[in-house]
Amino acid sequence: MIVVMRIDCSQDEISRVANRIEDAGLKAYIPHGIGHIVVVGVVGQPVPGLRDALESLPGVEQVIPVSKPYKLASREFHPQDTIVDLDGVAVGGDEIVVMAGPCAVESEDQLFTTAQAVQAAGATVLRGGAYKPRTSPYEFRGLGEVGLRLLAQVGDETQMPVVTEVMAVEDIDLVAQYADILQIGSRNMQNYVLLDEVGRTRKPVLLKRGMACNVQEWLLAAEYLLVQGNEQVILCERGIRTFENYARNTMDINAIPIVQKLSHLPIIADPSHATGKWYLVPPLALAAVAAGADGLLIEVHPDPDLALADGPQSLTFDNFRLLMSQLRPLAEARNRKLAIPRARVKP
Ligand code: PEP
Ligand code: MN
């Protein structure tokens, strides 16, 4: 349920509405940046009579029921697009934001050369995993805190915000010390305890779609973050499991315009994990931007054959540059442009 307040309502009237909602055992949620009207979201199971009670309070314009199970993530609740600001890089606005880097941080040299190459080609955010969810326990599982330190160092040197995965509640504080964006991976999209705790931070979150989850389940996962007060949520379509097994996953391009219709949250696409094959990454990246994605997450490695994780889906520097040159005119065709790197790498 959404309570729309009159434009001239007072702070006291807003507080009275919020108190009435809390008295009914529900949560009142007043988002930032909603526009010229003040909206109070009511989150929780419906309480008989509450709608009438709220409608009769002073300062209230109208009370609108939200039909979707996800409330704060819905466009009904928040009609304007949310723009997530990553310290100067805006995701969800006019610009297409490309986040690129290796699957896993392996060494300073690997990360720094990749950061330089992707930034020179036009990427504005550096990615790299330090805690890696691997299907087999015998595979490389990341450098942990050493990897986080390298990420923060290279992010500073290149002035790129960094995104990295947090897999466990007990790691959140540590990862948040080093990262600009906390990534919740596909396997953890329904780890509700992790979502609650990441929602309590005020760090931007990249929420990947669970590989076996539908759009509604994904938006409900985003709701967990939003209801804890973290409004800086970026969704990431990374492919879902289907009967087709040529590619690692099937990229659900439908999900991009569907999410944009249902939700105000920005959505980017990860064609690397969606396809698992480097030569499928450029066409799917272009398709995602053509479908309206707000950005891309792409794995790039100096020598994919030697990568400790996800080499087969990683682009070489040359292939990444080529993709970026193809993206520019496509972004323009959608009336958008590629975000400009904030700063060149220091000599
Ligand atoms: C990743 O981005 O490295 C990753 C593991 O992604 P996903 O959770 O989509 O598999
Ligand atoms: Mn990967």
PDB file of C-alpha atoms and ligand atoms in Angstrom, residues 102-104 127 129 132-133 165 183-188 208-209 211 236 238 248-249 270 273 297 299 310 313, ligand 1:
ATOM      1  CA  PRO A 102      38.965 -10.596 -14.436  1.00  0.00           C
ATOM      2  CA  CYS A 103      36.696 -13.235 -12.960  1.00  0.00           C
ATOM      3  CA  ALA A 104      39.150 -13.584 -10.071  1.00  0.00           C
ATOM      4  CA  ARG A 127      35.374  -6.041 -11.385  1.00  0.00           C
ATOM      5  CA  GLY A 129      36.450 -11.688  -7.394  1.00  0.00           C
ATOM      6  CA  LYS A 132      34.824 -17.037  -5.479  1.00  0.00           C
ATOM      7  CA  PRO A 133      31.830 -19.377  -5.397  1.00  0.00           C
ATOM      8  CA  GLU A 165      31.339 -10.536  -4.469  1.00  0.00           C
ATOM      9  CA  GLN A 183      28.044  -8.137  -5.481  1.00  0.00           C
ATOM     10  CA  ILE A 184      25.559 -10.802  -4.440  1.00  0.00           C
ATOM     11  CA  GLY A 185      26.148 -13.746  -6.740  1.00  0.00           C
ATOM     12  CA  SER A 186      23.650 -15.914  -8.525  1.00  0.00           C
ATOM     13  CA  ARG A 187      24.021 -18.727  -6.021  1.00  0.00           C
ATOM     14  CA  ASN A 188      23.268 -16.391  -3.130  1.00  0.00           C
ATOM     15  CA  LYS A 208      22.699 -11.062  -9.765  1.00  0.00           C
ATOM     16  CA  ARG A 209      19.730 -13.112 -10.830  1.00  0.00           C
ATOM     17  CA  MET A 211      20.221 -19.101 -12.152  1.00  0.00           C
ATOM     18  CA  CYS A 236      22.202  -8.028 -13.142  1.00  0.00           C
ATOM     19  CA  ARG A 238      23.484 -13.299 -15.867  1.00  0.00           C
ATOM     20  CA  ARG A 248      26.718 -22.271 -19.992  1.00  0.00           C
ATOM     21  CA  ASN A 249      23.363 -20.564 -19.396  1.00  0.00           C
ATOM     22  CA  ASP A 270      26.512 -10.150 -17.708  1.00  0.00           C
ATOM     23  CA  HIS A 273      28.395 -15.929 -17.195  1.00  0.00           C
ATOM     24  CA  LEU A 297      29.534  -6.747 -16.607  1.00  0.00           C
ATOM     25  CA  GLU A 299      35.112 -10.710 -17.785  1.00  0.00           C
ATOM     26  CA  ASP A 310      36.405 -18.632 -16.136  1.00  0.00           C
ATOM     27  CA  GLN A 313      34.408 -16.907 -21.210  1.00  0.00           C
TER      28      GLN A 313
HETATM   29  C1  PEP B   1      31.064 -13.741 -10.990  1.00  0.00           C
HETATM   30  O1  PEP B   1      30.608 -12.640 -11.329  1.00  0.00           O
HETATM   31  O2  PEP B   1      32.281 -13.997 -10.998  1.00  0.00           O
HETATM   32  C2  PEP B   1      30.140 -14.844 -10.651  1.00  0.00           C
HETATM   33  C3  PEP B   1      30.537 -15.898  -9.958  1.00  0.00           C
HETATM   34  O3  PEP B   1      28.915 -14.663 -11.159  1.00  0.00           O
HETATM   35  P1  PEP B   1      27.540 -15.493 -10.963  1.00  0.00           P
HETATM   36  O4  PEP B   1      27.168 -15.332  -9.533  1.00  0.00           O
HETATM   37  O5  PEP B   1      26.625 -14.811 -11.913  1.00  0.00           O
HETATM   38  O6  PEP B   1      27.817 -16.920 -11.359  1.00  0.00           O
END
